[in-house]
């Protein structure tokens, strides 16, 4: 009978340091496979496996598509790829971003829960916002175990805090206490359940139209637009956790939707400033042209419009930088 031999870990800001310490505390004979998602920019080069190999006993490497799962290994999501789990092997996909990021923690957690149910342990470490919370909800529904880093112990408490608020967490622990619990759980026999409560083995980040359509049946139009593609967002309620998803599969929580809208709003406002500055230049040129022809009233009218545009531009600048 297997133990809790599938360990999925999610982290963001401050998570690399936490993950290195956690892996360093694990023994070389751990009878489990570990899967890691740390938020990382798509254009960056990840050296996380090298860092983990330098500090820990278990071999770490970037996961490869269709790679067979082996115990005693650490599989790290490479930049710009979602790390998904199938029964016995790994899938890497460049599907729609979730919570504004790829890789995201939620797809790993929910596909692990789908494939291995009670055998899965989900671990949420330091990070901002709430990626991993929805995945932990799926994991707990399937009988898995939820472990969250103590808020006072994490560099950034956003991810742990949201997980604790929305999920029935089994263990809330300081980082130094997580490894012993994982070792104990890995050796604890688990009675497997073969029947799946999920309707499909295809995940939404695998760009499956049928899965997206089925998911949208349970949602309602939110009136909001997707920060990634501009499409309509559907609102879903999963165990009290509001989520939003568009037709392309981009998914958000309330917090990540707000965070995702901010850059788009800022971009629009800077564009408005540029447009107003061009209007100021044009109005002053027209005023100069009118004065050269002794068209005083026209010149005054253009100068008034230029000053009005300057005031509007200054107002937007103050809103963007309210120091």
Tab-separated table of C-alpha atoms in Angstrom:
chain	number	residue	atom	x	y	z
A	1	UNK	CA	0.000	0.000	0.000
A	2	UNK	CA	1.533	3.364	-1.004
A	3	UNK	CA	2.029	6.279	1.348
A	4	UNK	CA	1.518	9.986	0.727
A	5	UNK	CA	4.167	9.714	-1.944
A	6	UNK	CA	3.143	12.613	-4.198
A	7	UNK	CA	4.262	15.936	-2.716
A	8	UNK	CA	3.357	19.120	-4.604
A	9	UNK	CA	4.865	22.426	-3.484
A	10	UNK	CA	3.939	25.961	-4.524
A	11	UNK	CA	5.742	29.204	-3.746
A	12	UNK	CA	6.304	32.707	-5.040
A	13	UNK	CA	8.137	35.680	-3.514
A	14	UNK	CA	10.530	34.443	-0.846
A	15	UNK	CA	9.814	30.882	-1.877
A	16	UNK	CA	13.213	29.967	-3.302
A	17	UNK	CA	14.924	30.457	0.054
A	18	UNK	CA	12.170	28.521	1.827
A	19	UNK	CA	12.279	25.700	-0.703
A	20	UNK	CA	16.058	25.339	-0.429
A	21	UNK	CA	15.816	25.011	3.354
A	22	UNK	CA	12.941	22.530	3.121
A	23	UNK	CA	14.728	20.297	0.596
A	24	UNK	CA	17.927	20.396	2.654
A	25	UNK	CA	15.987	18.861	5.566
A	26	UNK	CA	14.667	15.888	3.550
A	27	UNK	CA	16.459	12.505	3.730
A	28	UNK	CA	18.006	10.822	0.643
A	29	UNK	CA	15.710	7.787	0.958
A	30	UNK	CA	12.396	9.676	0.977
A	31	UNK	CA	9.810	7.348	-0.651
A	32	UNK	CA	8.037	10.162	-2.496
A	33	UNK	CA	8.243	12.269	-5.651
A	34	UNK	CA	8.271	16.035	-5.222
A	35	UNK	CA	6.857	18.515	-7.726
A	36	UNK	CA	7.661	22.215	-7.457
A	37	UNK	CA	6.153	25.370	-8.940
A	38	UNK	CA	7.797	28.681	-8.124
A	39	UNK	CA	6.580	31.778	-9.965
A	40	UNK	CA	9.266	32.739	-12.453
A	41	UNK	CA	9.263	35.163	-15.418
A	42	UNK	CA	8.857	33.533	-18.831
A	43	UNK	CA	11.972	35.241	-20.191
A	44	UNK	CA	14.194	34.249	-17.257
A	45	UNK	CA	16.584	31.357	-16.806
A	46	UNK	CA	15.849	29.177	-13.804
A	47	UNK	CA	18.757	27.679	-11.845
A	48	UNK	CA	16.492	26.362	-9.088
A	49	UNK	CA	17.340	22.668	-9.722
A	50	UNK	CA	21.049	23.440	-9.343
A	51	UNK	CA	20.400	25.267	-6.074
A	52	UNK	CA	18.351	22.367	-4.723
A	53	UNK	CA	20.970	19.807	-5.769
A	54	UNK	CA	23.676	21.801	-4.024
A	55	UNK	CA	21.803	21.887	-0.704
A	56	UNK	CA	19.762	18.660	-0.649
A	57	UNK	CA	20.093	14.898	-1.039
A	58	UNK	CA	17.309	14.302	-3.589
A	59	UNK	CA	18.065	14.810	-7.277
A	60	UNK	CA	16.310	17.843	-8.738
A	61	UNK	CA	15.834	18.776	-12.378
A	62	UNK	CA	13.461	20.681	-14.608
A	63	UNK	CA	10.514	18.484	-15.523
A	64	UNK	CA	10.263	17.185	-19.093
A	65	UNK	CA	7.087	16.590	-21.058
A	66	UNK	CA	5.820	12.995	-20.816
A	67	UNK	CA	8.583	12.150	-18.323
A	68	UNK	CA	7.888	9.100	-16.158
A	69	UNK	CA	7.394	9.838	-12.460
A	70	UNK	CA	9.948	8.255	-10.145
A	71	UNK	CA	10.112	8.325	-6.362
A	72	UNK	CA	13.080	10.092	-4.793
A	73	UNK	CA	13.117	12.813	-7.453
A	74	UNK	CA	12.309	16.532	-7.446
A	75	UNK	CA	10.605	17.850	-10.581
A	76	UNK	CA	10.743	21.626	-11.046
A	77	UNK	CA	8.424	23.503	-13.421
A	78	UNK	CA	10.498	25.257	-16.113
A	79	UNK	CA	9.790	28.923	-16.914
A	80	UNK	CA	6.728	29.607	-19.098
A	81	UNK	CA	5.298	26.069	-18.744
A	82	UNK	CA	2.527	24.775	-16.530
A	83	UNK	CA	3.571	21.572	-14.745
A	84	UNK	CA	0.680	19.090	-14.801
A	85	UNK	CA	0.465	15.579	-13.444
A	86	UNK	CA	-1.059	12.545	-15.094
A	87	UNK	CA	-1.155	9.041	-13.661
A	88	UNK	CA	2.460	7.916	-13.898
A	89	UNK	CA	3.860	10.763	-15.989
A	90	UNK	CA	4.263	14.535	-16.339
A	91	UNK	CA	2.754	16.978	-18.801
A	92	UNK	CA	4.204	20.384	-19.639
A	93	UNK	CA	1.882	22.807	-21.440
A	94	UNK	CA	1.924	26.463	-22.452
A	95	UNK	CA	-1.776	26.905	-21.836
A	96	UNK	CA	-3.475	30.058	-20.625
A	97	UNK	CA	-1.931	31.813	-17.639
A	98	UNK	CA	-3.602	31.390	-14.273
A	99	UNK	CA	-3.469	34.129	-11.641
A	100	UNK	CA	-1.426	36.041	-14.223
A	101	UNK	CA	1.441	33.552	-14.219
A	102	UNK	CA	2.808	30.499	-16.016
A	103	UNK	CA	3.795	28.235	-14.359
A	104	UNK	CA	1.031	28.523	-11.787
A	105	UNK	CA	0.548	26.498	-8.619
A	106	UNK	CA	-3.174	25.757	-9.001
A	107	UNK	CA	-2.869	23.589	-12.169
A	108	UNK	CA	-0.218	21.412	-10.502
A	109	UNK	CA	-2.263	20.954	-7.334
A	110	UNK	CA	-5.557	20.130	-9.032
A	111	UNK	CA	-4.074	17.719	-11.608
A	112	UNK	CA	-2.139	15.945	-8.845
A	113	UNK	CA	-5.388	15.629	-6.880
A	114	UNK	CA	-7.138	14.259	-9.939
A	115	UNK	CA	-4.438	11.675	-10.643
A	116	UNK	CA	-3.433	10.556	-7.138
A	117	UNK	CA	-6.195	11.690	-4.768
A	118	UNK	CA	-5.444	10.695	-1.141
A	119	UNK	CA	-1.770	10.088	-1.866
A	120	UNK	CA	-1.120	13.804	-2.479
A	121	UNK	CA	0.341	16.276	-0.007
A	122	UNK	CA	0.048	19.937	-1.027
A	123	UNK	CA	2.486	22.418	0.482
A	124	UNK	CA	2.093	26.216	0.229
A	125	UNK	CA	5.170	28.263	1.088
A	126	UNK	CA	6.004	31.972	1.078
A	127	UNK	CA	4.415	34.111	-1.636
A	128	UNK	CA	2.123	37.022	-2.410
A	129	UNK	CA	-1.555	36.937	-3.464
A	130	UNK	CA	-3.340	33.556	-3.501
A	131	UNK	CA	-2.078	31.122	-6.135
A	132	UNK	CA	-2.384	27.595	-4.698
A	133	UNK	CA	-5.556	28.212	-2.691
A	134	UNK	CA	-7.997	26.925	-5.323
A	135	UNK	CA	-5.685	23.970	-5.966
A	136	UNK	CA	-5.641	23.095	-2.261
A	137	UNK	CA	-9.455	23.127	-2.247
A	138	UNK	CA	-9.433	20.522	-5.054
A	139	UNK	CA	-6.749	18.543	-3.266
A	140	UNK	CA	-8.734	18.432	-0.015
A	141	UNK	CA	-11.896	17.394	-1.884
A	142	UNK	CA	-9.982	14.366	-3.115
A	143	UNK	CA	-8.767	13.412	0.367
A	144	UNK	CA	-5.254	14.852	0.154
A	145	UNK	CA	-3.294	16.539	2.929
A	146	UNK	CA	-2.733	20.315	3.085
A	147	UNK	CA	0.410	21.779	4.666
A	148	UNK	CA	0.954	25.539	4.893
A	149	UNK	CA	3.913	27.544	6.130
A	150	UNK	CA	3.192	29.525	9.287
A	151	UNK	CA	2.408	33.163	8.495
A	152	UNK	CA	4.924	34.508	10.983
A	153	UNK	CA	7.622	32.284	9.481
A	154	UNK	CA	7.113	33.184	5.805
A	155	UNK	CA	8.953	36.023	4.048
A	156	UNK	CA	5.654	36.911	2.331
A	157	UNK	CA	2.423	35.719	3.936
A	158	UNK	CA	-0.082	36.264	1.100
A	159	UNK	CA	-0.200	32.721	-0.280
A	160	UNK	CA	-0.171	30.997	3.134
A	161	UNK	CA	-2.759	33.424	4.525
A	162	UNK	CA	-5.244	32.864	1.680
A	163	UNK	CA	-4.760	29.098	1.835
A	164	UNK	CA	-5.519	29.073	5.566
A	165	UNK	CA	-8.569	31.325	5.174
A	166	UNK	CA	-10.229	29.268	2.423
A	167	UNK	CA	-9.054	25.692	3.029
A	168	UNK	CA	-9.256	23.135	5.828
A	169	UNK	CA	-5.492	23.017	6.328
A	170	UNK	CA	-4.140	19.970	8.150
A	171	UNK	CA	-0.801	21.453	9.232
A	172	UNK	CA	0.282	25.067	9.760
A	173	UNK	CA	3.983	24.841	10.509
A	174	UNK	CA	7.206	26.823	10.608
A	175	UNK	CA	9.530	25.861	7.795
A	176	UNK	CA	11.816	23.844	10.065
A	177	UNK	CA	8.927	21.533	11.028
A	178	UNK	CA	7.575	20.785	7.542
A	179	UNK	CA	10.187	18.223	6.415
A	180	UNK	CA	9.632	15.831	9.366
A	181	UNK	CA	5.877	15.875	8.690
A	182	UNK	CA	6.442	15.122	4.982
A	183	UNK	CA	8.700	12.192	5.893
A	184	UNK	CA	6.093	10.794	8.284
A	185	UNK	CA	3.297	11.190	5.741
A	186	UNK	CA	5.381	9.538	3.004
A	187	UNK	CA	5.658	6.404	5.177
A	188	UNK	CA	1.997	6.456	6.254
A	189	UNK	CA	-0.070	3.879	4.283
A	190	UNK	CA	-2.873	5.300	2.157
A	191	UNK	CA	-5.854	3.312	0.943
A	192	UNK	CA	-6.247	4.285	-2.695
A	193	UNK	CA	-9.524	5.326	-4.267
A	194	UNK	CA	-9.889	4.517	-7.952
A	195	UNK	CA	-13.083	6.368	-8.850
A	196	UNK	CA	-12.565	9.983	-9.933
A	197	UNK	CA	-15.006	12.732	-8.998
A	198	UNK	CA	-13.710	14.872	-11.879
A	199	UNK	CA	-15.642	14.804	-15.123
A	200	UNK	CA	-12.637	14.894	-17.431
A	201	UNK	CA	-8.933	14.085	-17.412
A	202	UNK	CA	-8.222	17.143	-19.568
A	203	UNK	CA	-7.292	20.268	-17.626
A	204	UNK	CA	-8.374	23.738	-18.738
A	205	UNK	CA	-4.751	24.891	-19.197
A	206	UNK	CA	-4.375	22.163	-21.830
A	207	UNK	CA	-6.508	24.400	-24.070
A	208	UNK	CA	-9.372	21.974	-24.193
A	209	UNK	CA	-12.503	23.698	-25.487
A	210	UNK	CA	-14.879	21.089	-24.084
A	211	UNK	CA	-13.420	21.419	-20.592
A	212	UNK	CA	-13.731	25.200	-20.731
A	213	UNK	CA	-17.327	25.051	-21.942
A	214	UNK	CA	-18.221	22.607	-19.185
A	215	UNK	CA	-16.579	24.818	-16.574
A	216	UNK	CA	-18.428	27.921	-17.822
A	217	UNK	CA	-21.779	26.148	-17.417
A	218	UNK	CA	-21.359	26.550	-13.666
A	219	UNK	CA	-20.522	30.263	-13.884
A	220	UNK	CA	-22.218	33.553	-14.663
A	221	UNK	CA	-21.099	36.602	-16.626
A	222	UNK	CA	-19.211	38.877	-14.265
A	223	UNK	CA	-19.198	42.067	-16.326
A	224	UNK	CA	-15.399	42.194	-16.012
A	225	UNK	CA	-12.843	41.755	-18.770
A	226	UNK	CA	-9.727	39.606	-18.806
A	227	UNK	CA	-6.492	41.576	-18.221
A	228	UNK	CA	-4.623	39.156	-20.505
A	229	UNK	CA	-6.851	39.049	-23.596
A	230	UNK	CA	-9.708	41.503	-23.015
A	231	UNK	CA	-12.401	38.802	-23.205
A	232	UNK	CA	-15.432	38.468	-20.926
A	233	UNK	CA	-14.827	36.813	-17.565
A	234	UNK	CA	-17.188	34.212	-16.088
A	235	UNK	CA	-17.583	34.146	-12.313
A	236	UNK	CA	-17.341	30.820	-10.479
A	237	UNK	CA	-17.762	30.074	-6.783
A	238	UNK	CA	-15.654	27.189	-5.501
A	239	UNK	CA	-16.232	26.474	-1.808
A	240	UNK	CA	-16.635	30.172	-1.086
A	241	UNK	CA	-13.633	31.206	-3.206
A	242	UNK	CA	-14.632	33.464	-6.105
A	243	UNK	CA	-12.791	32.787	-9.352
A	244	UNK	CA	-12.982	34.269	-12.826
A	245	UNK	CA	-12.186	32.574	-16.132
A	246	UNK	CA	-12.396	33.759	-19.745
A	247	UNK	CA	-13.055	31.836	-22.952
A	248	UNK	CA	-9.320	31.487	-23.542
A	249	UNK	CA	-8.806	29.850	-20.142
A	250	UNK	CA	-7.097	32.714	-18.301
A	251	UNK	CA	-8.113	32.312	-14.660
A	252	UNK	CA	-8.088	34.750	-11.734
A	253	UNK	CA	-9.109	35.065	-8.130
A	254	UNK	CA	-10.408	38.387	-6.801
A	255	UNK	CA	-6.922	39.383	-5.609
A	256	UNK	CA	-5.107	38.434	-8.797
A	257	UNK	CA	-7.818	40.068	-10.942
A	258	UNK	CA	-7.306	43.343	-9.078
A	259	UNK	CA	-3.538	42.974	-9.408
A	260	UNK	CA	-3.873	42.080	-13.098
A	261	UNK	CA	-6.047	45.108	-13.845
A	262	UNK	CA	-3.617	47.568	-12.292
A	263	UNK	CA	-0.937	47.441	-15.038
A	264	UNK	CA	-3.606	47.711	-17.748
A	265	UNK	CA	-5.204	50.696	-16.025
A	266	UNK	CA	-1.823	52.357	-15.555
A	267	UNK	CA	-0.995	51.805	-19.221
A	268	UNK	CA	-4.258	53.470	-20.268
A	269	UNK	CA	-3.584	56.447	-17.996
A	270	UNK	CA	-0.046	56.949	-19.338
A	271	UNK	CA	-1.488	56.792	-22.856
A	272	UNK	CA	-3.962	59.495	-21.835
A	273	UNK	CA	-1.097	61.675	-20.588
A	274	UNK	CA	0.770	61.247	-23.893
A	275	UNK	CA	-2.365	62.176	-25.820
A	276	UNK	CA	-2.924	65.273	-23.671
A	277	UNK	CA	0.712	66.357	-24.100
A	278	UNK	CA	0.351	66.124	-27.861
A	279	UNK	CA	-2.816	68.219	-27.613
A	280	UNK	CA	-0.938	70.845	-25.539
A	281	UNK	CA	1.775	71.088	-28.185
A	282	UNK	CA	-0.767	71.381	-30.990
A	283	UNK	CA	-2.836	74.062	-29.173
A	284	UNK	CA	0.236	76.205	-28.476
A	285	UNK	CA	1.374	75.905	-32.089
A	286	UNK	CA	-2.090	76.973	-33.264
A	287	UNK	CA	-2.044	79.885	-30.786
A	288	UNK	CA	1.357	81.041	-32.089
A	289	UNK	CA	0.141	80.707	-35.683
A	290	UNK	CA	-2.956	82.817	-34.837
A	291	UNK	CA	-0.964	85.555	-33.062
A	292	UNK	CA	1.403	85.843	-36.026
A	293	UNK	CA	-1.684	86.662	-38.097
A	294	UNK	CA	-3.088	89.002	-35.449
A	295	UNK	CA	-6.000	86.607	-34.725
A	296	UNK	CA	-5.970	87.417	-31.001
A	297	UNK	CA	-9.291	85.820	-30.008
A	298	UNK	CA	-8.390	82.571	-31.751
A	299	UNK	CA	-4.962	82.601	-30.114
A	300	UNK	CA	-6.509	83.089	-26.657
A	301	UNK	CA	-8.965	80.268	-27.310
A	302	UNK	CA	-6.151	77.870	-28.294
A	303	UNK	CA	-4.072	78.910	-25.261
A	304	UNK	CA	-7.027	78.231	-22.947
A	305	UNK	CA	-7.447	74.755	-24.444
A	306	UNK	CA	-3.707	74.104	-24.008
A	307	UNK	CA	-3.867	75.084	-20.320
A	308	UNK	CA	-6.938	72.887	-19.819
A	309	UNK	CA	-5.090	69.904	-21.314
A	310	UNK	CA	-2.064	70.647	-19.085
A	311	UNK	CA	-4.281	70.659	-15.982
A	312	UNK	CA	-5.854	67.315	-16.924
A	313	UNK	CA	-2.428	65.805	-17.596
A	314	UNK	CA	-1.131	67.063	-14.227
A	315	UNK	CA	-4.194	65.640	-12.449
A	316	UNK	CA	-3.590	62.158	-13.926
A	317	UNK	CA	0.108	62.339	-13.021
A	318	UNK	CA	-0.797	63.156	-9.414
A	319	UNK	CA	-3.145	60.163	-9.322
A	320	UNK	CA	-0.394	57.862	-10.650
A	321	UNK	CA	2.204	59.221	-8.236
A	322	UNK	CA	0.413	60.669	-5.182
A	323	UNK	CA	3.586	61.593	-3.243
